[in-house]
XYZ file of C-alpha atoms in Angstrom:
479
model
C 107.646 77.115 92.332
C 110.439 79.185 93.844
C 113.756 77.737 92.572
C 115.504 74.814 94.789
C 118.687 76.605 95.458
C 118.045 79.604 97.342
C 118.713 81.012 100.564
C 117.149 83.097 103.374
C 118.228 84.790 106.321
C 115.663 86.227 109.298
C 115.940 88.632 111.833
C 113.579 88.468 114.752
C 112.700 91.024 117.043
C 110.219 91.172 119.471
C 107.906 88.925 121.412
C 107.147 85.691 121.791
C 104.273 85.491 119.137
C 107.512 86.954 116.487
C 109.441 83.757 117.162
C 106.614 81.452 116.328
C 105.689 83.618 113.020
C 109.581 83.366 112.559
C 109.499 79.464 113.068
C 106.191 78.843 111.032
C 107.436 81.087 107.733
C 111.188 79.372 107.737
C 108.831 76.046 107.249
C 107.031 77.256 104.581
C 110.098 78.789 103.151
C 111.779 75.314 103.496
C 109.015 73.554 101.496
C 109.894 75.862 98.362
C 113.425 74.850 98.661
C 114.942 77.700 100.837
C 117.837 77.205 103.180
C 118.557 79.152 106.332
C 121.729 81.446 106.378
C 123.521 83.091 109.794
C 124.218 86.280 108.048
C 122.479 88.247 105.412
C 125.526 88.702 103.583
C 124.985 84.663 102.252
C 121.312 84.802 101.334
C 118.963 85.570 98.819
C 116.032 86.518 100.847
C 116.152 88.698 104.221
C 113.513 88.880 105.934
C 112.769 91.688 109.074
C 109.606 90.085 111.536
C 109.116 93.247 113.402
C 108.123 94.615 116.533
C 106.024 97.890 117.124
C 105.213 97.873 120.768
C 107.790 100.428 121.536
C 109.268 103.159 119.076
C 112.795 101.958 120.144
C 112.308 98.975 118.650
C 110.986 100.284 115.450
C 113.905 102.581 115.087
C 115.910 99.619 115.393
C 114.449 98.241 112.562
C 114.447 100.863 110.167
C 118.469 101.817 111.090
C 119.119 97.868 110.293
C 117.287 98.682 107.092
C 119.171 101.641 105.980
C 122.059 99.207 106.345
C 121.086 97.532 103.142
C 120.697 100.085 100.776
C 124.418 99.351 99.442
C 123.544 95.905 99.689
C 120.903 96.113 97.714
C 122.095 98.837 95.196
C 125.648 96.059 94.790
C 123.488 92.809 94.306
C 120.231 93.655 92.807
C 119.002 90.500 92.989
C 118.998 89.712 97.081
C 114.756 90.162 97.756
C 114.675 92.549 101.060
C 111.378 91.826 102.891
C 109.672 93.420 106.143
C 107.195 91.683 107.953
C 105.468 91.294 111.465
C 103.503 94.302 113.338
C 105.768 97.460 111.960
C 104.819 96.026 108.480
C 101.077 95.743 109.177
C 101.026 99.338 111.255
C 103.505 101.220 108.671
C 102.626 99.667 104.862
C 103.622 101.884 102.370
C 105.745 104.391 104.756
C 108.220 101.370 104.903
C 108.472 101.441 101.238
C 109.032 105.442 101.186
C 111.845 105.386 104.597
C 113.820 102.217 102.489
C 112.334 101.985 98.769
C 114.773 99.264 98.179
C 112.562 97.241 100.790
C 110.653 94.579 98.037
C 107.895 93.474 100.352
C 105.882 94.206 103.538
C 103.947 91.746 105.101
C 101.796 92.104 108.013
C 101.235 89.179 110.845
C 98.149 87.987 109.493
C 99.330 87.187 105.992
C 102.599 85.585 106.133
C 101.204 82.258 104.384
C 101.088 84.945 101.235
C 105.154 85.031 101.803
C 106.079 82.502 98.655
C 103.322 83.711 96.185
C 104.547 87.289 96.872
C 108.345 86.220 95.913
C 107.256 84.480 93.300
C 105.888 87.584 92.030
C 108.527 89.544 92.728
C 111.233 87.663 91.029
C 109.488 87.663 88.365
C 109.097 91.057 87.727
C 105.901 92.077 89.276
C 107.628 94.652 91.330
C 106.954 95.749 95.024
C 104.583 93.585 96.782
C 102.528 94.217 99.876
C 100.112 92.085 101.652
C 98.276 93.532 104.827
C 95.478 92.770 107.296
C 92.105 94.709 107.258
C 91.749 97.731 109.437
C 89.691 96.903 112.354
C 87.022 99.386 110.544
C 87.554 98.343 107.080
C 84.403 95.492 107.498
C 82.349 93.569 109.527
C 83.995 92.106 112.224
C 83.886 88.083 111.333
C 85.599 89.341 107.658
C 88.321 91.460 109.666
C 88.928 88.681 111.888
C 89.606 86.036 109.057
C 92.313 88.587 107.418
C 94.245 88.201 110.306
C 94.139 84.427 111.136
C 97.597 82.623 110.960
C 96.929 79.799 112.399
C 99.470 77.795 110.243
C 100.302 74.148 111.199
C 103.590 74.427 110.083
C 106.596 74.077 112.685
C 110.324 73.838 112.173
C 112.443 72.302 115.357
C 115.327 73.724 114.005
C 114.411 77.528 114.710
C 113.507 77.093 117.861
C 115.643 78.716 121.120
C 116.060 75.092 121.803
C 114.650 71.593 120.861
C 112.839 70.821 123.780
C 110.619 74.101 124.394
C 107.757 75.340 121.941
C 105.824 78.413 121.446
C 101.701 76.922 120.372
C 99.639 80.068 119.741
C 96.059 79.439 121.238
C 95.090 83.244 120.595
C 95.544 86.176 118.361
C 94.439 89.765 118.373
C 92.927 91.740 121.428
C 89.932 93.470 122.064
C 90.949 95.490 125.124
C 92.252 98.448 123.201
C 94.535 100.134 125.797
C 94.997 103.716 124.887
C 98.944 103.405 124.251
C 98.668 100.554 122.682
C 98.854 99.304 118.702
C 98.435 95.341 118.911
C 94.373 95.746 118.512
C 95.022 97.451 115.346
C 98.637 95.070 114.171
C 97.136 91.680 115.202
C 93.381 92.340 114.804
C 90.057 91.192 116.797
C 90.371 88.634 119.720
C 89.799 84.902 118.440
C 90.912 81.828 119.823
C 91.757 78.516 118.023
C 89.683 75.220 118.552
C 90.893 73.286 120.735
C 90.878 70.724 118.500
C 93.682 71.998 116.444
C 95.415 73.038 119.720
C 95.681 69.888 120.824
C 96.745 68.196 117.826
C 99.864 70.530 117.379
C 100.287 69.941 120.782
C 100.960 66.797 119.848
C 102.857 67.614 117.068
C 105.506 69.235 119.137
C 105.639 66.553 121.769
C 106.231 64.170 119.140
C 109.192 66.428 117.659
C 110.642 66.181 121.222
C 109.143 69.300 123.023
C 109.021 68.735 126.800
C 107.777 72.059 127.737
C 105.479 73.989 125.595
C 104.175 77.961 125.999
C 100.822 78.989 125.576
C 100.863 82.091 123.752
C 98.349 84.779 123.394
C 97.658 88.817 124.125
C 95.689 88.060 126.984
C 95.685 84.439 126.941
C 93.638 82.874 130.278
C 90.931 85.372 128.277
C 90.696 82.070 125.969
C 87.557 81.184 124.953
C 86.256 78.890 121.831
C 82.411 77.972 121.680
C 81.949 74.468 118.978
C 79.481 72.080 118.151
C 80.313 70.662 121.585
C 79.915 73.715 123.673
C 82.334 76.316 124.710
C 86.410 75.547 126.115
C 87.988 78.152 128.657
C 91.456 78.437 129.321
C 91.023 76.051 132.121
C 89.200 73.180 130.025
C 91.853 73.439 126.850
C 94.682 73.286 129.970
C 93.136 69.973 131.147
C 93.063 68.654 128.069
C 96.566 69.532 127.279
C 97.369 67.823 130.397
C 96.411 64.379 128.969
C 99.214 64.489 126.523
C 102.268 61.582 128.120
C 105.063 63.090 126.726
C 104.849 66.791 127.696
C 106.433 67.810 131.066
C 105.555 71.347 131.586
C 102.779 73.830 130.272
C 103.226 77.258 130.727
C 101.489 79.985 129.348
C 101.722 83.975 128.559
C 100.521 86.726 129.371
C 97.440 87.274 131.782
C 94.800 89.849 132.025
C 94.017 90.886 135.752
C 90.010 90.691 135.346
C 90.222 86.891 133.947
C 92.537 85.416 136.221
C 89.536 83.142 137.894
C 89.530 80.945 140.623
C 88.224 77.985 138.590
C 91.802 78.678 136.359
C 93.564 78.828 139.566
C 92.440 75.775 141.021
C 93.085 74.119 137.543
C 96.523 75.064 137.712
C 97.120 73.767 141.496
C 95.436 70.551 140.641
C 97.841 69.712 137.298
C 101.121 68.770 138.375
C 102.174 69.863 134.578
C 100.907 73.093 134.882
C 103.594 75.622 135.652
C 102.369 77.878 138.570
C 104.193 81.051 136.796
C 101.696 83.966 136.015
C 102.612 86.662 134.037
C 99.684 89.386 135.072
C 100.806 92.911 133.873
C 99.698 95.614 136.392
C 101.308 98.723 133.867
C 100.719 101.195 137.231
C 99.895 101.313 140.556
C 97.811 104.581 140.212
C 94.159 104.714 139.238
C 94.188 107.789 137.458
C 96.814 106.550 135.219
C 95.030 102.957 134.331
C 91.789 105.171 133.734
C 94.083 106.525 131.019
C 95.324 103.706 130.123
C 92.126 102.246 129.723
C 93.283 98.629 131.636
C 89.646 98.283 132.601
C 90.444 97.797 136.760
C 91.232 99.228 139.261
C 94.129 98.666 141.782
C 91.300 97.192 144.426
C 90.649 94.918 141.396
C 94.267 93.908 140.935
C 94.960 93.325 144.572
C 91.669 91.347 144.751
C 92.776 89.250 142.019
C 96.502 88.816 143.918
C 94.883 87.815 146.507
C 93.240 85.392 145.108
C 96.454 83.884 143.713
C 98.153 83.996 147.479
C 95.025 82.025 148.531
C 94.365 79.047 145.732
C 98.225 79.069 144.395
C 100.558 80.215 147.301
C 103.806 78.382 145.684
C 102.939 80.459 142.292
C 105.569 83.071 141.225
C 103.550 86.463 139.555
C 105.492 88.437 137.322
C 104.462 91.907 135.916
C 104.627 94.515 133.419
C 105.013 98.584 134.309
C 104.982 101.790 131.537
C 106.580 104.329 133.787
C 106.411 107.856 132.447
C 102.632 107.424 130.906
C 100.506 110.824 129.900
C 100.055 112.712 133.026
C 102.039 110.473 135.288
C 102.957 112.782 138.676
C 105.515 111.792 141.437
C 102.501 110.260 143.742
C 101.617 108.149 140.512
C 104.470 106.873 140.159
C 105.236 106.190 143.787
C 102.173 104.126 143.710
C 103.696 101.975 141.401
C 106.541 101.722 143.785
C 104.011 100.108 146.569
C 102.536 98.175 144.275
C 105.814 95.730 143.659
C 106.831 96.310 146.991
C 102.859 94.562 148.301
C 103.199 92.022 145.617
C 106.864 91.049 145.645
C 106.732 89.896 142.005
C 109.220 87.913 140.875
C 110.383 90.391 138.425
C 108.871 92.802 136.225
C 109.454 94.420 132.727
C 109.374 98.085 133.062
C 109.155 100.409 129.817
C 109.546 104.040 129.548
C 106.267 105.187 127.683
C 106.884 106.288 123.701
C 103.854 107.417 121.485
C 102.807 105.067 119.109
C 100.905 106.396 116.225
C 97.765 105.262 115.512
C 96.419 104.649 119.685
C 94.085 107.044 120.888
C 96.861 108.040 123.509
C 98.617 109.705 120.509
C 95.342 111.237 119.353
C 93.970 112.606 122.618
C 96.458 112.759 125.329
C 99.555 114.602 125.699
C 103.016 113.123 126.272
C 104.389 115.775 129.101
C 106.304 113.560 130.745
C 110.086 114.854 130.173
C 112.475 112.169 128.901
C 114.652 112.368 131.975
C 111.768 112.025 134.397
C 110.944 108.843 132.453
C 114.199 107.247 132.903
C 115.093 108.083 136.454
C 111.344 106.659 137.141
C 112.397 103.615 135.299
C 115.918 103.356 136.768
C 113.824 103.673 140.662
C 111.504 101.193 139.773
C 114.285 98.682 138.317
C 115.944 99.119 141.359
C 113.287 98.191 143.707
C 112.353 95.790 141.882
C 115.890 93.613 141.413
C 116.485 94.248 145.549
C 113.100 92.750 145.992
C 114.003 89.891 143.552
C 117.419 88.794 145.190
C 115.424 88.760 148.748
C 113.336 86.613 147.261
C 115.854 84.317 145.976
C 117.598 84.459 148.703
C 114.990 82.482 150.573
C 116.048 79.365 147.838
C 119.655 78.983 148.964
C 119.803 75.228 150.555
C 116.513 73.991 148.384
C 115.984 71.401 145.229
C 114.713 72.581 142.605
C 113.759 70.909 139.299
C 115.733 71.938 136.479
C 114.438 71.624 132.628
C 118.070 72.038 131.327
C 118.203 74.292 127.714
C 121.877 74.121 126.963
C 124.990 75.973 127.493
C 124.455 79.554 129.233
C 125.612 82.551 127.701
C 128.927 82.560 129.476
C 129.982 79.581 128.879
C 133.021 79.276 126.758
C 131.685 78.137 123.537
C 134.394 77.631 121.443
C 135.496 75.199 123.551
C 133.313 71.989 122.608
C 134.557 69.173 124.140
C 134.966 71.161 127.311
C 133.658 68.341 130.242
C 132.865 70.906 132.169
C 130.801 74.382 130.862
C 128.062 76.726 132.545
C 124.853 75.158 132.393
C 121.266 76.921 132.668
C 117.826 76.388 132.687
C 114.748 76.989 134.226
C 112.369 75.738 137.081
C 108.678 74.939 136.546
C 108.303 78.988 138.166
C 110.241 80.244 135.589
C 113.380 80.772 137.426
C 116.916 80.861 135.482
C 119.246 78.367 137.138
C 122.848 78.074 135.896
C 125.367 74.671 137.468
C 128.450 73.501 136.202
C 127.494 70.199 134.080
C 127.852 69.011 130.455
C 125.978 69.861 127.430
C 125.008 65.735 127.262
C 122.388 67.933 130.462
C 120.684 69.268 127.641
C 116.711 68.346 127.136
C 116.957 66.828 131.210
C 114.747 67.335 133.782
C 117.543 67.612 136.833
C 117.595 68.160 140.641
C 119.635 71.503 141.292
C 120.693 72.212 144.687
C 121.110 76.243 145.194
C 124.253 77.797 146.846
C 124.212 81.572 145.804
C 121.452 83.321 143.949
C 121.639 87.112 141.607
C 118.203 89.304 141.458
C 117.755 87.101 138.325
C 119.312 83.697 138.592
C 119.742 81.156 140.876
C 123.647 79.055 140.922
C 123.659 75.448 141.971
C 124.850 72.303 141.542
C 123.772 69.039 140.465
C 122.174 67.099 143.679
C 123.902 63.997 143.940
C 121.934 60.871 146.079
C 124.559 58.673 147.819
C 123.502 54.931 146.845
C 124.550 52.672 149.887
C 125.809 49.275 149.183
C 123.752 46.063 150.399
C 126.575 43.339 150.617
C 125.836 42.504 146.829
C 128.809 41.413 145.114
C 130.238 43.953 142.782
C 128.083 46.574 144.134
C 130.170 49.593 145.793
C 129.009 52.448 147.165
C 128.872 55.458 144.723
C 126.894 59.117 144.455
């Protein structure tokens, strides 16, 4: 047993699926007596969960790293681990870039996390505990080396108490050329929805209002039991059932299984948020073909389509790699039309970086010039934020409902017992909202009336209802 008086700090980077693994491993740590630090200057332990969808981000990581080679050399005894998708895709290269590192540890096998420290302080020296390849065995044994489907949850590390992250899927089994999560978080498998449920309920009884549905291409959810098989529309019904919850919302789509039975299921539950998150990546053929997305634009506009007909009110978001292998100036402005037909509500845009290990680094050549790439990402960006603000724009004078997180970013923190501080949340679409209120707001569900909108947040204020008095004694009006 690790000793009681210890101390860990974590950096996260990444996506969503990082903060849950971040959440679930503090648990674990907790139950072998850790504590959690602010800075890795108190702790014991530091931990890295990594990100390696983008080489920027990986960079990022290994310049923190080189950080705390004095650190290390000056207190020996502080354990220095790396975990996430950069440990699964890298392994030993981490341990010859910082050889001070004492363990890597790849997505599927952070439940190994307190055996391996165990080990280390003991003696045992470097420790490393990694997935299979996707080729290294038969497919069901590959899978199971990358299941971390750990009950575990810790309220404390979330963004805030009243929103969760439940994984209902790991891995991928699309294998997009530029792409590395096929080979970091393994073959496609979704959980029962038996244990989905149940932490479901978990999390509503810890106080989570809203909770996140998290998978690589998660309305591709399917699990076949004793009972027959649950798509992403059945486990969303079920979900539904559970009183306390307020909102369900769920990341990210693929185009080719965003059905009309799903988008029915989502207009007919009211706690289903009507926010779909269906990366495009390009608006040219030529470059999905590349890509290997596995449509076409005819498919993607069928499937929009779609959306405008069963779920008008929904709000589409979207994902575009500008600068891919190949990419001309009519490719790109394809991509252009493409958010200017489908008005998303806003969309990530990434300039394209070779990631080792995808078969766009084996067989395709990266010609498109670094500036080219960022004046095509600066374009899109543009279009895409004017597009966004008219959009808003249309919400100035509406209600909307408000599931209020906390103080925003701006607001003047050091200032507790402010009465007054920048509040912000989100509607059930996802939008950022920010109102003048008090952090007592936090964890509410609250009617925001809009006044002035950004190309990413709407301002408002809290809509007060005048209560007229009925001749009651003592009763006055008030709003």
């Amino acid at each position: 047993m690790i000793s009681m008086t210890k101390t860990v700090y974590i950096k996260t980077v990444g996506c969503q699926m990082n903060v849950l693994d971040s959440e679930m491993v503090i648990a674990d740590l907790k139950r072998h007596g850790y504590t959690v630090v602010d800075t890795p200057g108190e702790a014991d332990l530091l931990l890295y969960n990594t990100c390696s969808i983008r080489e920027q981000a990986e960079e990022k990581t290994y310049s923190a790293l080189g950080k705390l080679k004095d650190t290390k050399a000056r207190h020996p005894e502080k354990t220095i681990g790396v975990m996430g998708c950069m440990a699964q895709k890298d392994q030993e290269t981490i341990f010859r870039r910082a050889p001070f590192v004492d363990m890597v540890v790849g997505p599927g096998q952070l439940h190994a996390i307190p055996e391996m420290l165990t080990k280390v302080t003991s003696g045992e020296g470097r420790q490393m505990a990694v997935s299979l390849g996707r080729k290294d065995g038969k497919q069901t044994v590959v899978a199971r080396s990358h299941e971390t489907f750990d009950p575990l949850r810790d309220p404390t590390m979330r963004p805030t108490p009243f929103q969760a992250y439940l994984r209902i899927q790991i891995g991928c089994d699309k294998f997009c050329t530029y792409c590395v999560v096929p080979n970091t978080r393994g073959p496609e498998q979704g959980r029962s929805p038996e244990e989905i449920v149940s932490e479901a309920r978990v999390l509503a009884d810890q106080g989570a209002l809203e909770i996140t549905l998290l998978g690589q291409t998660v309305n591709s959810y399917r699990h076949r039991g004793p009972d027959g098989e649950t798509d992403m529309a059945g486990l969303l019904e079920q979900l539904h059932e559970i009183e306390s919850l307020k909102r369900i919302k769920f990341v990210t789509n693929y185009p080719k299984d965003m059905t009309a039975r799903l988008l029915e299921t989502i207009r007919d539950l009211p706690k289903v948020s009507p926010y779909l998150h269906v990366p495009a990546q390009s608006g040219s053929d030529s470059v999905l073909k590349r890509m290997k997305r596995g449509y076409t634009i005819a498919d993607y506009m069928e499937m929009f389509e779609r959306i405008e007909t069963i779920l008008p009110e929904a709000s589409v978001s979207s994902d575009f790699i500008v600068g891919f292998c190949g990419e001309t100036d009519e490719d790109f402005q394809k991509s252009v039309q493409l958010i200017e037909r489908c008005r998303f509500k806003n969309s990530f845009i990434f300039q394209y970086s070779v990631r080792e290990g995808t078969k766009a680094a084996a067989n395709l050549i990266d010609d498109v010039p670094r500036e080219v790439k960022a004046a095509r990402n600066n374009e899109l960006l543009a279009v895409q934020d004017r597009i966004s603000k008219e959009d808003n724009q249309k919400l100035i004078g509406d209600t909307v409902e408000v599931l209020v997180e906390g103080p925003s970013k701006k607001a003047d923190k050091s200032d507790l017992d402010a009465p007054i501080v920048q509040m912000t949340g989100r509607t059930i679409c996802d939008r950022i909202v920010v109102f003048d209120g008090n952090r007592r707001q936090a964890g509410q569900l609250m009617d925001i009336q809009i006044d002035d909108v950004s190309c990413h947040t709407l301002i408002g204020r809290v809509k007060t209802v005048e209560v007229v008095s009925l001749g009651m004694p003592g009763l006055a009006p008030s709003s």
